[in-house]
CSV table of C-alpha atoms in Angstrom, one decimal:
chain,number,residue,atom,x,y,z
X,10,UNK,CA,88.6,-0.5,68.6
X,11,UNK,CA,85.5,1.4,69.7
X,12,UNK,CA,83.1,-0.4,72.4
X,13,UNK,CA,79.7,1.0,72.6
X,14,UNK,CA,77.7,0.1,75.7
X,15,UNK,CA,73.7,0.1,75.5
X,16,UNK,CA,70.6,-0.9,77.5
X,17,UNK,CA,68.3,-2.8,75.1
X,18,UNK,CA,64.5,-2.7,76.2
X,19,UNK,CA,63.2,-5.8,74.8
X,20,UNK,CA,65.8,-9.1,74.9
X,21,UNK,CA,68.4,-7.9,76.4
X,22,UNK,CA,69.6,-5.3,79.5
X,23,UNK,CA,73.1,-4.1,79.6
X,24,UNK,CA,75.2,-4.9,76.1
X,25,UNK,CA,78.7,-3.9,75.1
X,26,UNK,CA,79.4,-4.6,71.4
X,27,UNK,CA,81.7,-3.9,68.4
X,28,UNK,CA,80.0,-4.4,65.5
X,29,UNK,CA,80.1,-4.0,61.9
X,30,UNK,CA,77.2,-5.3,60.3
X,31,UNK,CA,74.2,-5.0,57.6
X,32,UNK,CA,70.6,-5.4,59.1
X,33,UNK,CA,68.1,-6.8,56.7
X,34,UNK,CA,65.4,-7.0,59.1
X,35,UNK,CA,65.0,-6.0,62.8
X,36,UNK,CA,61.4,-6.1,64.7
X,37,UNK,CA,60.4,-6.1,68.5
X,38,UNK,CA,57.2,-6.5,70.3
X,39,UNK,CA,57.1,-6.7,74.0
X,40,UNK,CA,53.4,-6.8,73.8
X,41,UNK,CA,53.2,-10.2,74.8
X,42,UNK,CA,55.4,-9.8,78.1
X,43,UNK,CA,53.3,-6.8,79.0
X,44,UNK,CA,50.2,-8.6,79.0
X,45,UNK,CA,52.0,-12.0,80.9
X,46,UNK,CA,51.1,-14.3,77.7
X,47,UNK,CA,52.8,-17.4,78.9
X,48,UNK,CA,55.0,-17.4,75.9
X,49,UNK,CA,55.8,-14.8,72.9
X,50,UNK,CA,58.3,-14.3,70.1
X,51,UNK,CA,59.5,-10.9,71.3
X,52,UNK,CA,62.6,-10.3,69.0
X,53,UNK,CA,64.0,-11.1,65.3
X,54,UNK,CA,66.8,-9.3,63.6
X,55,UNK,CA,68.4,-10.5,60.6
X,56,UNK,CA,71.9,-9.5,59.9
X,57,UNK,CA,75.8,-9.5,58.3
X,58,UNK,CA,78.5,-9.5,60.3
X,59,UNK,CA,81.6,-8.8,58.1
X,60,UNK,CA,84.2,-7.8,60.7
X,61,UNK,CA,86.4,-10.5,62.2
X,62,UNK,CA,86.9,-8.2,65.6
X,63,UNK,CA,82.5,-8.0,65.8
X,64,UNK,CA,81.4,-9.2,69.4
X,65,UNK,CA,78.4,-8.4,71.0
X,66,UNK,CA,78.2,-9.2,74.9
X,67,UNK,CA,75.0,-9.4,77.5
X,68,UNK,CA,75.5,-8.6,80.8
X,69,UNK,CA,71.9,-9.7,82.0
X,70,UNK,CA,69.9,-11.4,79.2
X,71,UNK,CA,66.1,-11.0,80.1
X,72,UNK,CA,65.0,-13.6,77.5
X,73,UNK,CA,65.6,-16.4,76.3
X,74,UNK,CA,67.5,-16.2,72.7
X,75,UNK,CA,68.6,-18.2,69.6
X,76,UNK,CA,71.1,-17.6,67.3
X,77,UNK,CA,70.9,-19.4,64.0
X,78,UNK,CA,74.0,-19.1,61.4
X,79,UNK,CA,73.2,-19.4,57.6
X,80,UNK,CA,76.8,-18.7,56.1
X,81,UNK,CA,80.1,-17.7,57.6
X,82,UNK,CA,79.8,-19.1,61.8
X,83,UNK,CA,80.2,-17.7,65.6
X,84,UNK,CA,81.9,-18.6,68.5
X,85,UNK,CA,79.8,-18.1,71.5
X,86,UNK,CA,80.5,-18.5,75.0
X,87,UNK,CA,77.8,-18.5,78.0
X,88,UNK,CA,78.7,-17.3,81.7
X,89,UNK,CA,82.4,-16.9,80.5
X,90,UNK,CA,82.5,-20.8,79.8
X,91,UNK,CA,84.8,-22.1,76.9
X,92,UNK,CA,83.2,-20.6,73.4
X,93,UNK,CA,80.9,-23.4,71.1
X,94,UNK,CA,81.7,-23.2,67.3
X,95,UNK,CA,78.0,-22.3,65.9
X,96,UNK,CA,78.2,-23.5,62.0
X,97,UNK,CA,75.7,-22.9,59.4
X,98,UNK,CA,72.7,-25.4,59.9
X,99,UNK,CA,72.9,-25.7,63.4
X,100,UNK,CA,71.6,-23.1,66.3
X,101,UNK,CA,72.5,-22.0,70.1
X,102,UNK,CA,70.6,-21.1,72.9
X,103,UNK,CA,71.7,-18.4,75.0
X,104,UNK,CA,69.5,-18.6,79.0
X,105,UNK,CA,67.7,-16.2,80.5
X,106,UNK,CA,70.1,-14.4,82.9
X,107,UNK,CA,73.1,-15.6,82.2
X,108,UNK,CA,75.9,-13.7,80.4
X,109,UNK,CA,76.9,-14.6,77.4
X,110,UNK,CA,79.6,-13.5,74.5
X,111,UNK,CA,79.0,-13.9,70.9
X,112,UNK,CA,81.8,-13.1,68.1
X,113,UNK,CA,82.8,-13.9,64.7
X,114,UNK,CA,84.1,-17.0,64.4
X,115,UNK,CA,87.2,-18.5,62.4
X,116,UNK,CA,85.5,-17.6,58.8
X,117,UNK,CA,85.6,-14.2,59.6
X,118,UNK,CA,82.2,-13.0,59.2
X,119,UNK,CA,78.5,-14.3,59.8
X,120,UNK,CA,75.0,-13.9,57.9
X,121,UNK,CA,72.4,-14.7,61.0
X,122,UNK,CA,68.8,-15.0,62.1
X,123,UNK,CA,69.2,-13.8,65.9
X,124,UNK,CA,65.2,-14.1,68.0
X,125,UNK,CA,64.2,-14.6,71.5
X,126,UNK,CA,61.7,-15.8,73.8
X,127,UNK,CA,60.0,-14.8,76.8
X,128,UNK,CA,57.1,-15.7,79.2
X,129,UNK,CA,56.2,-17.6,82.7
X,130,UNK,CA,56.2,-20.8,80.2
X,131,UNK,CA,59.7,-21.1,79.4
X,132,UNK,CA,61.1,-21.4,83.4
X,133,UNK,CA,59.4,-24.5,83.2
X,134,UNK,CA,59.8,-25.7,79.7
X,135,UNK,CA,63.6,-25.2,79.5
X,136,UNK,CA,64.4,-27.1,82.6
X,137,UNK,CA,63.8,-30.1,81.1
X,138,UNK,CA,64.5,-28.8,77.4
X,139,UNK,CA,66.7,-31.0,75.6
X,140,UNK,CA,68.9,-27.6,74.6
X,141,UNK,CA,69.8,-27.1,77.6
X,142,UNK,CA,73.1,-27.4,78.7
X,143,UNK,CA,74.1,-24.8,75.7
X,144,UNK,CA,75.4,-26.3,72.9
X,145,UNK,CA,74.9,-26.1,69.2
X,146,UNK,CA,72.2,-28.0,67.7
X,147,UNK,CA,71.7,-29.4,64.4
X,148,UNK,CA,69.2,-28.3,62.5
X,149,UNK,CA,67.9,-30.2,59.7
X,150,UNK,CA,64.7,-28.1,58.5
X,151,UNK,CA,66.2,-24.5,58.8
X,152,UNK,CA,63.9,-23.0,56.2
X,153,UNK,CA,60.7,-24.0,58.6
X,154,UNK,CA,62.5,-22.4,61.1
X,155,UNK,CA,63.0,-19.3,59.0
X,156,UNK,CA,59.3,-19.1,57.3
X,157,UNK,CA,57.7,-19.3,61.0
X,158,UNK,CA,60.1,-16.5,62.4
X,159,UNK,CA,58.9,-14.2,59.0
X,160,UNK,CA,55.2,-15.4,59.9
X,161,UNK,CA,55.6,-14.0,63.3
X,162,UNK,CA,57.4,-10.8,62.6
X,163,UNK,CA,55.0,-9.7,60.1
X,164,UNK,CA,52.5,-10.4,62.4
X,165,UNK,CA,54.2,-8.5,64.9
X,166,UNK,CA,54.5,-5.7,62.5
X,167,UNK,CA,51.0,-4.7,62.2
X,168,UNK,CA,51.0,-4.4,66.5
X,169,UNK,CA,46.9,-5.9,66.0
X,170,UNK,CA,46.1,-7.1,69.7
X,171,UNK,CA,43.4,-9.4,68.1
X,172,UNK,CA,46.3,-11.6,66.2
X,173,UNK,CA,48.2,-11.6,69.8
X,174,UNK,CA,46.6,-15.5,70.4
X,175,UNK,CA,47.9,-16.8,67.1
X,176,UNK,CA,51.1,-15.7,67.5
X,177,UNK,CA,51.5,-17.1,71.0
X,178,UNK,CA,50.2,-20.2,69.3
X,179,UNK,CA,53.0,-19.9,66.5
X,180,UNK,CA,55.8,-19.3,69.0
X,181,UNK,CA,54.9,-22.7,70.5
X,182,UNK,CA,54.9,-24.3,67.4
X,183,UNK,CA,58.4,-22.5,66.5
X,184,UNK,CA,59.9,-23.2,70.0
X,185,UNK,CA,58.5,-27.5,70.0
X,186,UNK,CA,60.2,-27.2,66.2
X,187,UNK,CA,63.6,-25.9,68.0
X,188,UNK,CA,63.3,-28.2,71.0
X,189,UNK,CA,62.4,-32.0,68.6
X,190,UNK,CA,65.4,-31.3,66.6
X,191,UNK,CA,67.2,-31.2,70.0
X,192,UNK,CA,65.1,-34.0,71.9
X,193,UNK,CA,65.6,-37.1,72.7
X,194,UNK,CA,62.7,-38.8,73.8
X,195,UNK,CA,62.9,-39.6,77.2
X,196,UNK,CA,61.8,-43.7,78.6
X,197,UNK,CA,58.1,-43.1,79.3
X,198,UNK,CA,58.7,-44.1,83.0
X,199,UNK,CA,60.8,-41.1,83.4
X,200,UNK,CA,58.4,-38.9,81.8
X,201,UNK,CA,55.7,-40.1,84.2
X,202,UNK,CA,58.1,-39.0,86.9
X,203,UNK,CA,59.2,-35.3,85.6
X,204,UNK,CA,55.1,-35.1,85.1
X,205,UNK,CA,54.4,-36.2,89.0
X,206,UNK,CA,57.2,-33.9,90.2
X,207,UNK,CA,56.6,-31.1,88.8
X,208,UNK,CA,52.9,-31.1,89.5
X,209,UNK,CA,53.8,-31.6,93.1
X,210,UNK,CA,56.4,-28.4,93.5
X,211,UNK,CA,54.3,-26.5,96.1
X,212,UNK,CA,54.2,-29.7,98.5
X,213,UNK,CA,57.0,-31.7,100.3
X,214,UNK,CA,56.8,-34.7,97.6
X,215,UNK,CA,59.0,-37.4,99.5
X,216,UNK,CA,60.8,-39.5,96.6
X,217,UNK,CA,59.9,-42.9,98.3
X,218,UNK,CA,56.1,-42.1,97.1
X,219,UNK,CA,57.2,-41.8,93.3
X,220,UNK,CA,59.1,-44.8,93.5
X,221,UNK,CA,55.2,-46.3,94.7
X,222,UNK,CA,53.3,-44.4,92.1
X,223,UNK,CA,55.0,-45.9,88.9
X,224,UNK,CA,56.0,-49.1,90.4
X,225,UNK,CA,59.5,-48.9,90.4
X,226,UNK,CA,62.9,-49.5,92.4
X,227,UNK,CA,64.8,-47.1,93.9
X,228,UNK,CA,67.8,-48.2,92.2
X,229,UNK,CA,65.7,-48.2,89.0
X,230,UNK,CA,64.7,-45.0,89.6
X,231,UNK,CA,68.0,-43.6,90.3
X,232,UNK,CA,69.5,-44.9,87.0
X,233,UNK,CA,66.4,-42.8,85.3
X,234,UNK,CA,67.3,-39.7,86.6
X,235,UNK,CA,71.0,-40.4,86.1
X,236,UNK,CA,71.2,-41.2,83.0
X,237,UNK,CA,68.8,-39.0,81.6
X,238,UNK,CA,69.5,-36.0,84.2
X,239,UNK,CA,72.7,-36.5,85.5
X,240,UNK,CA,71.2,-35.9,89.1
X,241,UNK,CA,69.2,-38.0,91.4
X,242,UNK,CA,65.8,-37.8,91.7
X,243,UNK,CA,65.9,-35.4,94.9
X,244,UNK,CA,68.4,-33.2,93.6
X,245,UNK,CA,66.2,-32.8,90.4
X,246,UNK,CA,63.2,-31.9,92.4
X,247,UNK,CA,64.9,-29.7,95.0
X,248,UNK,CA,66.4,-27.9,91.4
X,249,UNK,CA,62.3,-27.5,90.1
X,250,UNK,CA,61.4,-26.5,93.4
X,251,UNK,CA,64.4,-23.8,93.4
X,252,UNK,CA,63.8,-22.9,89.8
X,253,UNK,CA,60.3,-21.9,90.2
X,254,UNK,CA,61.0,-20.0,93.5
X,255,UNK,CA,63.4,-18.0,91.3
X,256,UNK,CA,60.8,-17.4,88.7
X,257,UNK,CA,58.2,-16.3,91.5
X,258,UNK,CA,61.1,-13.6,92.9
X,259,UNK,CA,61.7,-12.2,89.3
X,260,UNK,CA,58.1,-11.6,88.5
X,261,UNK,CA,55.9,-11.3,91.1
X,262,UNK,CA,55.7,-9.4,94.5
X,263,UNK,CA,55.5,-12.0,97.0
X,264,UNK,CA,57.6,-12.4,100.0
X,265,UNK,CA,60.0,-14.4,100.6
X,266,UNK,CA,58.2,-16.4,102.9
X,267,UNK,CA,55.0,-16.5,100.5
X,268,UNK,CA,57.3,-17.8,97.8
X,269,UNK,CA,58.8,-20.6,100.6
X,270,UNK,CA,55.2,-21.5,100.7
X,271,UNK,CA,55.0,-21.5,97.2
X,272,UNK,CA,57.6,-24.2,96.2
X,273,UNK,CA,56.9,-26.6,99.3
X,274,UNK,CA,58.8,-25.1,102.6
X,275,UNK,CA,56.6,-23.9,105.3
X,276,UNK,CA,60.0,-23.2,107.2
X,277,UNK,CA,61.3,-19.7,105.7
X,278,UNK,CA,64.7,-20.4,107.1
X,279,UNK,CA,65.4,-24.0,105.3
X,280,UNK,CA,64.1,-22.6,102.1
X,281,UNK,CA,66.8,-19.5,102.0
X,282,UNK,CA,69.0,-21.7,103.2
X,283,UNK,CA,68.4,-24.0,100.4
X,284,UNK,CA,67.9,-20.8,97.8
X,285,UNK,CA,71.5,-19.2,98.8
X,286,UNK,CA,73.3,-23.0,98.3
X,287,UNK,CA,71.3,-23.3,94.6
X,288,UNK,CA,72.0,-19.9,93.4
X,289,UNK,CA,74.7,-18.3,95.6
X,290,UNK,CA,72.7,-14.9,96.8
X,291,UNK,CA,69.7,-15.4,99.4
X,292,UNK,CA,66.1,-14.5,98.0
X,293,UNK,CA,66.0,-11.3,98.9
X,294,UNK,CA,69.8,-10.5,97.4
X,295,UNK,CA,68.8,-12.7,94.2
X,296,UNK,CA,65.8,-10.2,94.0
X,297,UNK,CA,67.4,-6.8,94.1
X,298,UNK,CA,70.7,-8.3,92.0
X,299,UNK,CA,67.7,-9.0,89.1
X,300,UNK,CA,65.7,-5.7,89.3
X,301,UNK,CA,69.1,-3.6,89.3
């Protein structure tokens, strides 16, 4: 079996794949990531996979990227975890930078809608996305789904800066569709608490305060966070705050001690610290490992 190995420009870096397949539709626009719109539909491709031995694998996916199943299904498996049955009628999210594997699945073949998303909006939006951890999600209006992708690549077709806005605008509405078929809505306390945090990443927030602001318990609290998040509410914090710090390495060109600044740690020292025990690699290694 032959294994070709790429470097895609627009949703993913580094692929290996087998694949025999039919394309019925394949259009990319990194337009949007040039110009730092906070969020864009960059890729669609439709497509047949008719070969029970088709894989397709991402070293270092750059975007974030659904695949949706209409007949046949896949078995996919992110950051070499155990692979998720993807059936007709539901979809997957693969992360940003994290490797993932997709192949055929038990049927033997797959007819797919595959498009991604990037943009500064999403490292904020899919930490508390109801998709995330990966796994499949049902999907009970997948012809919406289908007729906004279509809208969006035939915008992205005529490559018209001027319709740029609207289809940022239809992304959003295409990524809020994806995320309320995943969603559960979260107790309004808690979303008063994920608001407060998150507007206070670039300061040390102390939890004690939040617990004053929306007049609750710490032990109330904690049973928020936990049953919601499966974390306290310092560990989720100290996760935003590490999140974000991540983003600002990937993207911009501040150092590292800028970036401590950044995300609330006037001591350059306890945020690397922090940084290497959250993502295994200090900022400046996690840096270089993403540009290379």
């Amino acid at each position: 079996m032959k294994r070709t190995k790429t470097v895609e420009l627009f949703s993913y870096t580094k692929a290996e794949y087998f694949k025999e397949a039919e394309e019925f539709h394949h259009i990319s626009s990194d337009y949007g990531r040039k110009m730092m719109f906070p969020l864009w539909l960059e890729y669609s491709l439709s497509q047949r996979w008719y070969s029970p031995k088709a894989f397709y694998f991402h070293e270092h996916p750059i975007s974030w990227h659904i695949e949706l199943p209409f007949s046949g299904n896949l078995l996919i498996s992110v950051d070499n975890g155990e692979p998720f049955l993807v059936e007709p009628g539901t979809f997957f999210l693969l992360p940003s930078g994290v490797p993932n594997l997709l192949r055929t699945g038990p049927a033997g073949y797959c007819n797919k809608l595959s498009f991604s998303f990037s943009g500064p909006f999403l490292t904020s939006f899919m930490a508390n996305s109801a998709m995330m951890p990966p796994h499949p999600v049902k999907l009970d209006n997948v012809e919406e789904v289908s007729r906004l992708v279509a809208q969006i690549a035939e915008l992205l077709k005529k490559s018209n800066p001027k319709d740029a806005p609207k289809i940022a605008g239809m992304t959003l509405e295409l990524l809020l569709t994806l995320e309320s078929a995943a969603a559960h809505p979260l107790p309004p306390p808690l979303c008063d608490a994920v608001c407060i945090l998150e507007s206070q990443i670039r300061h040390p927030y102390r939890i004690s305060a939040l617990e004053q602001e929306l007049n609750l318990s710490k032990p109330q609290l904690l049973k928020l966070f936990r049953d919601h998040f499966q974390m306290t509410p310092k560990q989720f914090f100290r996760k935003r705050k590490m999140e974000h710090a991540a983003h600002l390495l990937k993207t911009t060109n501040l150092t590292v001690k800028a970036v401590s600044i950044e995300v609330g740690y006037p001591d350059q020292l306890s945020f690397s610290h922090e940084f290497k025990k959250h993502f295994g690699a200090a900022p400046l290694e996690y840096r270089k490992n993403f540009s290379t």
